Tab-separated table of C-alpha atoms in Angstrom:
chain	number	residue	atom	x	y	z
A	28	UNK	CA	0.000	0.000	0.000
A	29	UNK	CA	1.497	3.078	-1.156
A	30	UNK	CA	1.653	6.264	1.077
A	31	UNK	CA	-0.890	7.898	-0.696
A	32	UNK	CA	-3.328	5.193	-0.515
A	33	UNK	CA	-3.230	5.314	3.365
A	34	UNK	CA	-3.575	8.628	3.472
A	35	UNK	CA	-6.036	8.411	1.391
A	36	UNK	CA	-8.427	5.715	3.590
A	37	UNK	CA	-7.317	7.609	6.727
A	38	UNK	CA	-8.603	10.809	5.335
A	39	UNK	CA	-12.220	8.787	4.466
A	40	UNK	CA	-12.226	7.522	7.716
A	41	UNK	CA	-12.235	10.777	9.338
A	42	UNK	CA	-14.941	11.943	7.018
A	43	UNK	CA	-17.502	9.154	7.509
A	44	UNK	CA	-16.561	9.532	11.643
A	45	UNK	CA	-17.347	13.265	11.131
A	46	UNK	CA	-20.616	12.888	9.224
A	47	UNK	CA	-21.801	9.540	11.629
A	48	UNK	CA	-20.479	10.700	15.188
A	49	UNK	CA	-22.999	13.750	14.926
A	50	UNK	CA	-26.039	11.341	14.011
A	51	UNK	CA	-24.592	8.447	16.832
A	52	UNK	CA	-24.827	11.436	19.633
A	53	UNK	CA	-28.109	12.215	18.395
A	54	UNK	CA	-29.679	9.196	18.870
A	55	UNK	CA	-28.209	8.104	21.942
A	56	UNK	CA	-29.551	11.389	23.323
A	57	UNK	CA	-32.963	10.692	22.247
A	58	UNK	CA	-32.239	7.369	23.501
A	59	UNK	CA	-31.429	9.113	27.064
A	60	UNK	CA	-34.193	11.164	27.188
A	61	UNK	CA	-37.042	8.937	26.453
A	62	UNK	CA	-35.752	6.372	29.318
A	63	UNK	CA	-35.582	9.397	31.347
A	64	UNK	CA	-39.393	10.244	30.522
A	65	UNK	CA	-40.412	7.033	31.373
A	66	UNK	CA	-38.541	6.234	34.241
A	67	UNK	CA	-40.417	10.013	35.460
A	68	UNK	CA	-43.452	8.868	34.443
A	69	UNK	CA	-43.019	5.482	36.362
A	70	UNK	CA	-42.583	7.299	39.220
A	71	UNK	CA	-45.310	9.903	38.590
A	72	UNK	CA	-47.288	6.154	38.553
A	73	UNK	CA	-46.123	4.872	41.704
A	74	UNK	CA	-46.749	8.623	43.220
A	75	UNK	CA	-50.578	8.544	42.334
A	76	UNK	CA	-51.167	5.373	43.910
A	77	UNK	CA	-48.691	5.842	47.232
A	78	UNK	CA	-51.130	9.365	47.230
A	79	UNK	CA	-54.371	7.518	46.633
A	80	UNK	CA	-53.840	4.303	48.904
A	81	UNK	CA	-52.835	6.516	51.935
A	82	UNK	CA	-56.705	8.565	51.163
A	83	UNK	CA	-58.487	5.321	50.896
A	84	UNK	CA	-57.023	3.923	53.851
A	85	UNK	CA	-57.569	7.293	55.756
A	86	UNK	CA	-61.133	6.844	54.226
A	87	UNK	CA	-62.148	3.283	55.195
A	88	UNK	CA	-60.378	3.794	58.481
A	89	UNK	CA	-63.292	6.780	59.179
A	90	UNK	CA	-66.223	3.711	57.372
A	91	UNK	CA	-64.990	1.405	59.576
A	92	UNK	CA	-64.909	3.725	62.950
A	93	UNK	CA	-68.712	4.621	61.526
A	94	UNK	CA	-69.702	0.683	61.506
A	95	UNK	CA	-67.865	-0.646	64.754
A	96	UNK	CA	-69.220	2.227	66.538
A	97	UNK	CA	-72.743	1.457	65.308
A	98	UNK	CA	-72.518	-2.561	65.889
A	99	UNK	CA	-71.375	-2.628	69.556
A	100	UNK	CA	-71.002	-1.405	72.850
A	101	UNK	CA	-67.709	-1.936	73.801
A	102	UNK	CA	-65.689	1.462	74.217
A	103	UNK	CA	-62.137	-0.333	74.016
A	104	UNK	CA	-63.154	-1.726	70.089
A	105	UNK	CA	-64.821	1.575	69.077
A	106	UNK	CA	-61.342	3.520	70.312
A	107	UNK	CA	-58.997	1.436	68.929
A	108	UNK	CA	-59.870	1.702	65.534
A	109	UNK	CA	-59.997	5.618	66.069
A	110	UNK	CA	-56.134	5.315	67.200
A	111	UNK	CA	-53.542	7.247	65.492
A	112	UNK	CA	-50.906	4.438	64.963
A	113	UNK	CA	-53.962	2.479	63.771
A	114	UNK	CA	-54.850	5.154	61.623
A	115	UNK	CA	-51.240	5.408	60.012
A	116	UNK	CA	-50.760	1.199	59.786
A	117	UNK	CA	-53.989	0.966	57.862
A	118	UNK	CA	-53.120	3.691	55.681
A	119	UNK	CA	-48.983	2.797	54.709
A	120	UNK	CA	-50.631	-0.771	54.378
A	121	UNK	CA	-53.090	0.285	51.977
A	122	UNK	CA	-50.671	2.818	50.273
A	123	UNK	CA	-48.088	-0.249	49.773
A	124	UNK	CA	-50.853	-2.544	47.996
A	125	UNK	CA	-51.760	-0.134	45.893
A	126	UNK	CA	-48.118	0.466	44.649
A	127	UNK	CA	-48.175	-3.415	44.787
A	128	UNK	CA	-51.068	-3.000	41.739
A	129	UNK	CA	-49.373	-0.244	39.934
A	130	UNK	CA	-47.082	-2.385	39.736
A	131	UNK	CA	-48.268	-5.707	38.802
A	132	UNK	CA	-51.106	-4.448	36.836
A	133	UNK	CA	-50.951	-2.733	33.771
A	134	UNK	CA	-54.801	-2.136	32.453
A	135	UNK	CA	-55.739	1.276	33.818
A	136	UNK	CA	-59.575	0.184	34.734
A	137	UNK	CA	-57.869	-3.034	35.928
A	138	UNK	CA	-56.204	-1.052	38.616
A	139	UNK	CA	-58.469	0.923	40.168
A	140	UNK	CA	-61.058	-2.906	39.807
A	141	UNK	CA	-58.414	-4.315	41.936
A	142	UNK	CA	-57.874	-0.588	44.588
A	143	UNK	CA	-61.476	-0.887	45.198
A	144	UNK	CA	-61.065	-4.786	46.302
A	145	UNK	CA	-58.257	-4.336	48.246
A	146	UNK	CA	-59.877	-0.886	50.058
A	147	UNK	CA	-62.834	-3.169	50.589
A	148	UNK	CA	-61.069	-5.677	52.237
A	149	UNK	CA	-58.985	-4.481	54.671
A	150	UNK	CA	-61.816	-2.779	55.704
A	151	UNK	CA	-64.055	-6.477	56.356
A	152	UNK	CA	-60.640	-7.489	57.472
A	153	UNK	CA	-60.655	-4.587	60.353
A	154	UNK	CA	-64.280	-5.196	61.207
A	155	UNK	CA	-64.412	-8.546	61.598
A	156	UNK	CA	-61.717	-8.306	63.487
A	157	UNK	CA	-62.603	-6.270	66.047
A	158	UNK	CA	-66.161	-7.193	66.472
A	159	UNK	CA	-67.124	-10.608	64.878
A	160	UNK	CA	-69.138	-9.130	62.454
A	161	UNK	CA	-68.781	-8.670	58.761
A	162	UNK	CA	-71.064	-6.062	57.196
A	163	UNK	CA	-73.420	-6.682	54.254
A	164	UNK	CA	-72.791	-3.278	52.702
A	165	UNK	CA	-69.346	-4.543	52.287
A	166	UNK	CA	-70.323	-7.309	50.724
A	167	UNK	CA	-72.756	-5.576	48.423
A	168	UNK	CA	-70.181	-3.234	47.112
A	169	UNK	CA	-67.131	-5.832	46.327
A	170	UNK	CA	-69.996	-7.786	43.781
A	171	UNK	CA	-71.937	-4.620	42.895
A	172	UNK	CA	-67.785	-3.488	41.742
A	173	UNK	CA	-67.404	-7.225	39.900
A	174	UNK	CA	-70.785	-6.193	38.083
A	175	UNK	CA	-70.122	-3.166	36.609
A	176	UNK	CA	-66.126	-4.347	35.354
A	177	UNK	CA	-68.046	-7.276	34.090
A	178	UNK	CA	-70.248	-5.232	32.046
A	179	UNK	CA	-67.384	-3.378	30.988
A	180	UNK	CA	-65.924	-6.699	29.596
A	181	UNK	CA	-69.291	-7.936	28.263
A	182	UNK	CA	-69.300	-4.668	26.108
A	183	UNK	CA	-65.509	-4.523	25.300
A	184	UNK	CA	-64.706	-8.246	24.649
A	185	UNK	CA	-68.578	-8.800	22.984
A	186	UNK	CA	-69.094	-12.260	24.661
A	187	UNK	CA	-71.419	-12.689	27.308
A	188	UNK	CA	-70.426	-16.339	28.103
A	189	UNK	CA	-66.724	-15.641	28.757
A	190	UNK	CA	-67.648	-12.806	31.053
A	191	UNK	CA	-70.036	-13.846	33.347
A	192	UNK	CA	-69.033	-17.324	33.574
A	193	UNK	CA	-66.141	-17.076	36.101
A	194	UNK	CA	-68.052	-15.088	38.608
A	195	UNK	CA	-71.164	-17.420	38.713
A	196	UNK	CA	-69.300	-20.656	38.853
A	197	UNK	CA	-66.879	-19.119	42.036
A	198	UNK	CA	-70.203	-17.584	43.468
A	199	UNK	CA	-71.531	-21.335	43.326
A	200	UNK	CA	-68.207	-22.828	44.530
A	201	UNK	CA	-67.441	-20.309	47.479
A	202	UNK	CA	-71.033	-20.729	49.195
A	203	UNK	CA	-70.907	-24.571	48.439
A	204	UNK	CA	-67.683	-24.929	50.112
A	205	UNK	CA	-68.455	-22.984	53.267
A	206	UNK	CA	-71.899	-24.347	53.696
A	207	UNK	CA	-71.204	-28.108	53.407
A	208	UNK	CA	-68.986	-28.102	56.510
A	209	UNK	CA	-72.669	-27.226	58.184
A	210	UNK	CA	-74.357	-30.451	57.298
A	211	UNK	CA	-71.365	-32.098	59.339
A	212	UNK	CA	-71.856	-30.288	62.545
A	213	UNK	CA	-68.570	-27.605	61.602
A	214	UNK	CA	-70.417	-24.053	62.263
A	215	UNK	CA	-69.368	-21.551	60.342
A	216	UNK	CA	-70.391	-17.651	60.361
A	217	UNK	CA	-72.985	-16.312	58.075
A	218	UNK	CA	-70.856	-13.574	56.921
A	219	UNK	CA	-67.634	-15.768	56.749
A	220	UNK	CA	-69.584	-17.907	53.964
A	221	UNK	CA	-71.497	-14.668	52.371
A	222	UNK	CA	-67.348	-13.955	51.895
A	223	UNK	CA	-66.588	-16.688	50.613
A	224	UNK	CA	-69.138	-16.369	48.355
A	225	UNK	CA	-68.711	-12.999	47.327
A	226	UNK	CA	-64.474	-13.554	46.692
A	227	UNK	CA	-65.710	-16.532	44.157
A	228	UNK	CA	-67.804	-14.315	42.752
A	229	UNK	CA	-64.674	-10.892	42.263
A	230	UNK	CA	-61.779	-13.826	41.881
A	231	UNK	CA	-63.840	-16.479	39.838
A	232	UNK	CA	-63.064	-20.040	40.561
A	233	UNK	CA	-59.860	-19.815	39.923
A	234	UNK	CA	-58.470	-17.504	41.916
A	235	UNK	CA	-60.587	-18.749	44.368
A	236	UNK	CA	-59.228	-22.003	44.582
A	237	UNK	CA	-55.619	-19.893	45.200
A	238	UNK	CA	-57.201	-17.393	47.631
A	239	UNK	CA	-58.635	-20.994	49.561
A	240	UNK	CA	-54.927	-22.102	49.824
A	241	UNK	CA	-53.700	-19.081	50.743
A	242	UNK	CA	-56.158	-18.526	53.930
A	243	UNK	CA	-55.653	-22.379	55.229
A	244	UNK	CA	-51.925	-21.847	54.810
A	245	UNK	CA	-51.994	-18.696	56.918
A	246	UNK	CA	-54.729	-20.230	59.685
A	247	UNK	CA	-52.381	-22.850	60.083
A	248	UNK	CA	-49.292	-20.579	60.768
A	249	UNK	CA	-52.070	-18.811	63.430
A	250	UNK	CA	-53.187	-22.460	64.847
A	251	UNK	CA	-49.448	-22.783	65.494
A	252	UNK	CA	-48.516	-19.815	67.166
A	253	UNK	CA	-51.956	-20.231	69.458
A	254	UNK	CA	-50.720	-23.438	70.440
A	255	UNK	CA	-46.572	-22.874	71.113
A	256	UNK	CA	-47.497	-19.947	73.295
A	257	UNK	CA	-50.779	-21.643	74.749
A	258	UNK	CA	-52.993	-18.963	74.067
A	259	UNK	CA	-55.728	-21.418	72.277
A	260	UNK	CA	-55.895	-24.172	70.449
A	261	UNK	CA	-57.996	-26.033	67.571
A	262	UNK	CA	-61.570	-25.236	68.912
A	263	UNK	CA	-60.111	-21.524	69.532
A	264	UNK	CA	-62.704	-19.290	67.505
A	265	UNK	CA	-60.968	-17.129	65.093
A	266	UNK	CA	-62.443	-13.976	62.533
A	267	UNK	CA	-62.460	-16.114	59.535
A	268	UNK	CA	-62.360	-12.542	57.782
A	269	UNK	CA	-58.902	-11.230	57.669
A	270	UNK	CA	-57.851	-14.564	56.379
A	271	UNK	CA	-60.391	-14.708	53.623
A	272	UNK	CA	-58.503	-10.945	53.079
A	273	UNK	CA	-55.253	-12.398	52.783
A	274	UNK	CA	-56.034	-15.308	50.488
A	275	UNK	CA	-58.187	-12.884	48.021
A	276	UNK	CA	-55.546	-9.672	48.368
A	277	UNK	CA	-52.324	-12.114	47.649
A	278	UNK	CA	-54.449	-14.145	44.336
A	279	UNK	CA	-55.028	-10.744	43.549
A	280	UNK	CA	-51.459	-9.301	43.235
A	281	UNK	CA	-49.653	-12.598	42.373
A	282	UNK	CA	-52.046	-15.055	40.240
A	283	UNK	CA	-50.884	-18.575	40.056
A	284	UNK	CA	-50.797	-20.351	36.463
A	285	UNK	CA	-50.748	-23.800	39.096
A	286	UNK	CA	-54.290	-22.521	39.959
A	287	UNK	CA	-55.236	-22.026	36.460
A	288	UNK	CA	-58.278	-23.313	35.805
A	289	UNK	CA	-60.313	-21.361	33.023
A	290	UNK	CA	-61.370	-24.614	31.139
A	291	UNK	CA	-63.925	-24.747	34.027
């Protein structure tokens, strides 16, 4: 290769790195600012539903003061629910699931389906809890909630049978489940087995099924710790509700495929 020659593909070099370098930085700086916008808009995300789990749990914190105050007498259970630190539990709890569906959830409407579970809950959860009892207005709103995103699906996805199958079949499954036990002596709460019923019905079967596993798993971590520090044992009566809660708020967030079963 002769002198000029190299001088030659040195010089072209120099002009293809002067006309590409320019185009290179450009792109790598659009590059840099779109990750930037969506890493800001991520957070904008996980903002809005930090902001609007710590107002619904302030909210169903004052619903559930209103209820336990109106369903018994006893001043300790009305107060305690009233409580600051109670206050601020409920509320960072409710502030983390909601980030929880921000994050697992991308569908907008899907979201704020799943908020108004979770809100709806904690509250039974709370309730029941406190005072055995787990109100029908609850209840009503979690399937009166299913309804209208099932309508929504109906007229979205055009087919009535894929829609409202889920919910009837874990409607049928969660009040057969928790009323057989009664034909063999085993009481169990009206409202636990309206529950039931009801999380069939939001969850379908299911996520029922998982929701099921999830609530004997965590009873028998309870039966457990009842028994090693001899506080109770099997025949100790226990709110069936915040367990039903946990089962239906963890199927919610994380969804099995090993419960998958649609072809029902």
């Amino acid at each position: 290769m002769t002198k000029q020659n190299l001088y030659d593909r040195i010089w072209l070099h120099k002009t293809n790195y002067t006309k590409i370098y320019p185009i290179y930085v450009a792109k790598m700086s659009i590059k840099y600012q779109s990750s930037i916008l969506r890493g800001g808009f991520q957070l904008f995300r996980y903002s809005v539903g930090a902001l609007s789990g710590l107002a619904a749990g302030f909210l169903f914190n004052r619903l559930a003061a209103f209820q336990i105050t109106k369903r018994t007498d006893d001043p300790v259970k009305k107060e305690t629910v009233k409580k600051t630190w109670f206050l601020l539990v409920w509320a960072l709890i409710s502030s983390g699931l909601f980030v929880a569906v921000v994050l697992k959830q991308p569908d907008l409407l899907r979201r704020i389906e799943y908020c108004v579970y979770i809100s709806l809950a904690l509250n039974i959860s709370v309730v029941d809890w406190l005072i055995r009892k787990i109100p029908n207005g609850l209840l009503l709103a979690l399937m009166l909630t299913k309804l209208i995103f099932t309508v929504y699906d109906i007229i979205g996805e055009g087919t009535l049978r894929v829609a409202w199958k889920p919910p009837v079949v874990g409607l049928a499954v969660g009040l057969g489940l928790f009323i057989i036990p009664s034909f063999f002596g085993i009481m169990i709460g009206a409202g636990d087995v309206k529950f039931a019923g009801v999380i069939g019905f939001c969850l379908g079967f299911s996520g029922f099924i998982q929701s099921m596993v999830i609530m004997a798993a965590a009873l028998m971590v309870y039966l457990i710790y009842l028994i090693v520090t001899h506080k109770g044992n099997l025949k100790t009566p226990a709110a069936m509700g915040p367990f039903l809660s946990l089962g239906a708020i963890v199927t919610l967030l994380l969804p099995l495929k090993l419960f998958d079963f649609s072809f029902i």
